[in-house]
Amino acid sequence: MITKTSKSLQLFFPLALLVLGCFVAYSTTSALSKTANSFGKTVLKDTIKIIKANTLSLKKESDTNSLLILEGNVVLQQGNTIFKADKAIKNDQQNTFEAWGHVHINDADTTNIYSDHLKYFGNPQVANLDGNVRLTDGQTTLTTPSLVYNMITNTGVYKQGGKVVNQKTVITSKEGEYYRDVQDVFFKKNVIVNDPAYHITTDSLQFNTATRIATFLTMTHIRDSARRTIDTKDGYYNLKTGEAKFGQRPFINDDNKSTLNADDVYLDDNIARAEGNAIAVDSVRGTIIIANTIFQNRLNEAILATQKPVMIIKQDNDSIYVAADTLFSAKLSDLFETNVLPPPTAMADTSVAADSSGGANEAMRRDSIVIKNRKDARVISQTFEKDLKASNDSTDRYFEAFHNVRIYSDSMQAVSDSLFYSFRDSTFRLYKDPVVWGKESQITGDTILLHTKNKQPQWMEAFKNGFMVSYLGGNSQAYNQIKSTRIDAFFTDGNIDSVRAKGSPQRIYFLQDSDSAYIGVHYVTADLMLFHFADKQLYKVADISNVKSTIYPMKEKKPTEARLEGFRWLEAKRPKTKYELFE
């Protein structure tokens, strides 16, 4: 007997199964529909579509594959890329095509590529082009016999030689890689850059077509329009602004007239900044500047050296070393104005004119130059002549040293607060507490001028408070001394020949017997004193006008008591070796 409840269950189960079946069928159909739609979009994106062709024919390759042959104004498309050609053969099964004649690829309206022949693979979206290949992005044009271009990464690679033209810059290389998104081109093997301002040869180079910055990746040789060459292993050069940096001790050669090298060199608006063990060599004038930082102006050839700078003036047997807090060198013709005025009469010294070298001194007192805001212009103007036609000669040069000046050579040493040297008259001008030493002698004054000829001392002047001291050696504490308003010392073959003291001169001289024992102290005053030397020894003294002389026995004057007013023995300040100047 079937109850009422059992009948209800019999009706419910078939109904539930029917509803469940419908739901499962609906769910499955919906999922399949979504998958199909998604698959359809992917296929549509990757599939190469035919947009246009004058004629189309079908060629069966096999039972499962056929080729489409398109001819005349062929236009194909994949994604945002348009392909044009005279003829194309399309393989739908492999999603590839091959094209000939007037091939043109337009990639997203940013890159255009032209060639005679193209093989295109649709799935990786890679184009193999050959025959007069030309790629342009609106700013740069690349030409090469063959090119592989990836439409996904927007990169191109050539390995059979190529040329890139960016404005007036032309770069060629054996191999290269082009990156459209970052606008970089990497050149490899036999790289040559031709630019109106520079010619560059290297083995590897990176160039950004937007910023026009060339980055050096290996040893690179650069030659500019002014015949300057640069050899560097690292750095960059901005062809747009002229800014550059060269690393790993670049070497800059300015037409074999001067060289510059350092750990790093920076170029900015014709100013070169060399940092780290910088060395500037002037081959014309025979000078070398060594410093931690050197600034060089290419337009006026001025040089500024800081951070322990040392200048070396090369000589055959006795080079001169000059150190200071700051060194500066430039053209004399840039230092002076062209207005010619007579020198102040107050500076004339008739005693100099009366000397055997009076002709030269008279020449130095001829028309002088008004100097632009120059300290000590009055002194300098007495010893210069302006030669307007000599602005390009090797003597059109000077250098200045500021603060803590130290000079060393084997035959002479000196210190001062500042220094001016002219290659025109080969004169060192020492200012503010200058001291000059030669062997056992020391000369001081408010200003000292050391004139040289053929890089040998010829004449020295000590102005105002001139003081000459000669140490007699041993432990005697004995010093011969000359004090005068002005002291002039003259040299022959680098050795002192004579000394003249003028302007209330005073002298203390220790007398010696034939056994070189001290027997007295000679104190003398006069209007003029002349000293003559032979074989580096004093052999004659002439005291002229208003002479007063006193001789003290040694028992009445101890060597430590025989001192003129203002006496100073400054041996502690004297540079002992050239190596001290580099410390």
CSV table of N, CA, C and O in Angstrom, one decimal, residues 104-145:
chain,number,residue,atom,x,y,z
A,104,HIS,N,56.7,48.5,-46.3
A,104,HIS,CA,56.5,49.6,-45.3
A,104,HIS,C,55.8,49.1,-44.1
A,104,HIS,O,54.7,48.5,-44.2
A,105,ILE,N,56.4,49.2,-42.9
A,105,ILE,CA,55.8,48.9,-41.6
A,105,ILE,C,55.5,50.2,-40.9
A,105,ILE,O,56.5,50.9,-40.6
A,106,ASN,N,54.3,50.4,-40.5
A,106,ASN,CA,54.0,51.5,-39.6
A,106,ASN,C,53.5,50.9,-38.2
A,106,ASN,O,52.5,50.3,-38.1
A,107,ASP,N,54.4,51.1,-37.2
A,107,ASP,CA,54.1,50.5,-35.9
A,107,ASP,C,53.6,51.6,-35.0
A,107,ASP,O,54.3,52.4,-34.5
A,108,ALA,N,52.2,51.5,-34.7
A,108,ALA,CA,51.6,52.4,-33.8
A,108,ALA,C,51.8,53.9,-34.1
A,108,ALA,O,51.8,54.7,-33.2
A,109,ASP,N,52.0,54.2,-35.4
A,109,ASP,CA,52.2,55.6,-35.8
A,109,ASP,C,53.4,56.3,-35.2
A,109,ASP,O,53.5,57.5,-35.2
A,110,THR,N,54.3,55.5,-34.7
A,110,THR,CA,55.5,56.1,-34.1
A,110,THR,C,56.8,55.7,-34.8
A,110,THR,O,57.7,56.4,-34.9
A,111,THR,N,56.8,54.5,-35.3
A,111,THR,CA,58.0,54.0,-36.0
A,111,THR,C,57.6,53.5,-37.4
A,111,THR,O,56.6,52.8,-37.6
A,112,ASN,N,58.4,53.9,-38.4
A,112,ASN,CA,58.2,53.5,-39.8
A,112,ASN,C,59.5,52.8,-40.3
A,112,ASN,O,60.6,53.3,-40.1
A,113,ILE,N,59.2,51.6,-40.9
A,113,ILE,CA,60.4,50.8,-41.4
A,113,ILE,C,60.1,50.5,-42.8
A,113,ILE,O,59.0,50.1,-43.2
A,114,TYR,N,61.2,50.7,-43.7
A,114,TYR,CA,61.1,50.4,-45.1
A,114,TYR,C,62.1,49.4,-45.5
A,114,TYR,O,63.2,49.4,-44.9
A,115,SER,N,61.8,48.6,-46.5
A,115,SER,CA,62.8,47.6,-47.0
A,115,SER,C,62.3,47.0,-48.3
A,115,SER,O,61.2,47.3,-48.8
A,116,ASP,N,63.2,46.2,-48.9
A,116,ASP,CA,62.8,45.5,-50.2
A,116,ASP,C,62.1,44.2,-49.9
A,116,ASP,O,61.3,43.8,-50.7
A,117,HIS,N,62.4,43.6,-48.8
A,117,HIS,CA,61.9,42.3,-48.5
A,117,HIS,C,61.6,42.1,-47.0
A,117,HIS,O,62.3,42.7,-46.2
A,118,LEU,N,60.6,41.4,-46.7
A,118,LEU,CA,60.2,41.2,-45.3
A,118,LEU,C,59.7,39.7,-45.1
A,118,LEU,O,58.9,39.2,-45.9
A,119,LYS,N,60.1,39.2,-43.9
A,119,LYS,CA,59.6,37.9,-43.4
A,119,LYS,C,59.0,38.2,-42.1
A,119,LYS,O,59.8,38.6,-41.2
A,120,TYR,N,57.7,38.0,-41.9
A,120,TYR,CA,57.1,38.3,-40.6
A,120,TYR,C,56.5,37.1,-40.0
A,120,TYR,O,55.8,36.3,-40.6
A,121,PHE,N,56.8,37.0,-38.6
A,121,PHE,CA,56.2,35.9,-37.8
A,121,PHE,C,55.2,36.5,-36.8
A,121,PHE,O,55.6,37.3,-35.9
A,122,GLY,N,54.0,36.2,-37.0
A,122,GLY,CA,52.9,36.8,-36.3
A,122,GLY,C,52.8,36.5,-34.8
A,122,GLY,O,52.4,37.3,-34.0
A,123,ASN,N,53.1,35.3,-34.4
A,123,ASN,CA,53.0,34.9,-33.0
A,123,ASN,C,54.0,35.6,-32.1
A,123,ASN,O,53.6,36.2,-31.1
A,124,PRO,N,55.3,35.6,-32.4
A,124,PRO,CA,56.3,36.4,-31.6
A,124,PRO,C,56.3,37.8,-32.0
A,124,PRO,O,56.9,38.7,-31.4
A,125,GLN,N,55.6,38.2,-33.2
A,125,GLN,CA,55.6,39.5,-33.7
A,125,GLN,C,57.0,40.0,-34.0
A,125,GLN,O,57.4,41.1,-33.5
A,126,VAL,N,57.7,39.3,-34.8
A,126,VAL,CA,59.1,39.6,-35.1
A,126,VAL,C,59.2,39.8,-36.7
A,126,VAL,O,58.7,38.9,-37.4
A,127,ALA,N,59.8,40.9,-37.1
A,127,ALA,CA,60.0,41.1,-38.5
A,127,ALA,C,61.4,41.0,-38.9
A,127,ALA,O,62.3,41.6,-38.3
A,128,ASN,N,61.7,40.2,-39.9
A,128,ASN,CA,63.0,40.1,-40.5
A,128,ASN,C,63.1,40.8,-41.8
A,128,ASN,O,62.4,40.4,-42.8
A,129,LEU,N,63.8,41.9,-41.8
A,129,LEU,CA,63.8,42.8,-43.0
A,129,LEU,C,65.2,42.8,-43.6
A,129,LEU,O,66.2,42.7,-42.9
A,130,ASP,N,65.3,42.8,-45.0
A,130,ASP,CA,66.5,42.9,-45.7
A,130,ASP,C,66.3,43.7,-47.0
A,130,ASP,O,65.2,43.8,-47.5
A,131,GLY,N,67.4,44.2,-47.4
A,131,GLY,CA,67.4,45.0,-48.7
A,131,GLY,C,67.0,46.5,-48.4
A,131,GLY,O,65.9,46.8,-48.3
A,132,ASN,N,68.0,47.3,-48.4
A,132,ASN,CA,67.8,48.8,-48.2
A,132,ASN,C,66.9,49.1,-47.0
A,132,ASN,O,65.9,49.8,-47.2
A,133,VAL,N,67.2,48.5,-45.9
A,133,VAL,CA,66.3,48.7,-44.8
A,133,VAL,C,66.5,50.1,-44.2
A,133,VAL,O,67.6,50.6,-44.1
A,134,ARG,N,65.4,50.8,-43.9
A,134,ARG,CA,65.4,52.1,-43.3
A,134,ARG,C,64.4,52.2,-42.2
A,134,ARG,O,63.2,52.0,-42.5
A,135,LEU,N,64.8,52.6,-41.0
A,135,LEU,CA,63.9,52.8,-39.9
A,135,LEU,C,64.0,54.2,-39.4
A,135,LEU,O,65.1,54.8,-39.3
A,136,THR,N,62.8,54.8,-39.2
A,136,THR,CA,62.8,56.2,-38.7
A,136,THR,C,61.7,56.4,-37.6
A,136,THR,O,60.6,55.7,-37.7
A,137,ASP,N,62.0,57.2,-36.6
A,137,ASP,CA,61.0,57.4,-35.5
A,137,ASP,C,60.7,58.9,-35.5
A,137,ASP,O,60.1,59.4,-34.5
A,138,GLY,N,61.0,59.6,-36.6
A,138,GLY,CA,60.7,61.1,-36.6
A,138,GLY,C,61.9,61.9,-36.2
A,138,GLY,O,62.0,63.1,-36.7
A,139,GLN,N,62.8,61.4,-35.4
A,139,GLN,CA,64.0,62.1,-35.0
A,139,GLN,C,65.2,61.5,-35.5
A,139,GLN,O,66.2,62.2,-35.8
A,140,THR,N,65.2,60.2,-35.7
A,140,THR,CA,66.4,59.4,-36.1
A,140,THR,C,66.1,58.5,-37.2
A,140,THR,O,65.0,58.0,-37.3
A,141,THR,N,67.1,58.3,-38.1
A,141,THR,CA,66.9,57.4,-39.2
A,141,THR,C,68.0,56.4,-39.2
A,141,THR,O,69.2,56.8,-39.1
A,142,LEU,N,67.7,55.1,-39.2
A,142,LEU,CA,68.6,54.0,-39.2
A,142,LEU,C,68.6,53.4,-40.6
A,142,LEU,O,67.5,53.0,-41.0
A,143,THR,N,69.7,53.2,-41.2
A,143,THR,CA,69.8,52.4,-42.5
A,143,THR,C,70.7,51.3,-42.3
A,143,THR,O,71.8,51.4,-41.7
A,144,THR,N,70.4,50.1,-42.9
A,144,THR,CA,71.2,48.9,-42.7
A,144,THR,C,70.8,47.9,-43.8
A,144,THR,O,69.6,47.9,-44.3
A,145,PRO,N,71.6,47.0,-44.2
A,145,PRO,CA,71.3,45.9,-45.1
A,145,PRO,C,70.2,45.0,-44.6
A,145,PRO,O,69.3,44.5,-45.4
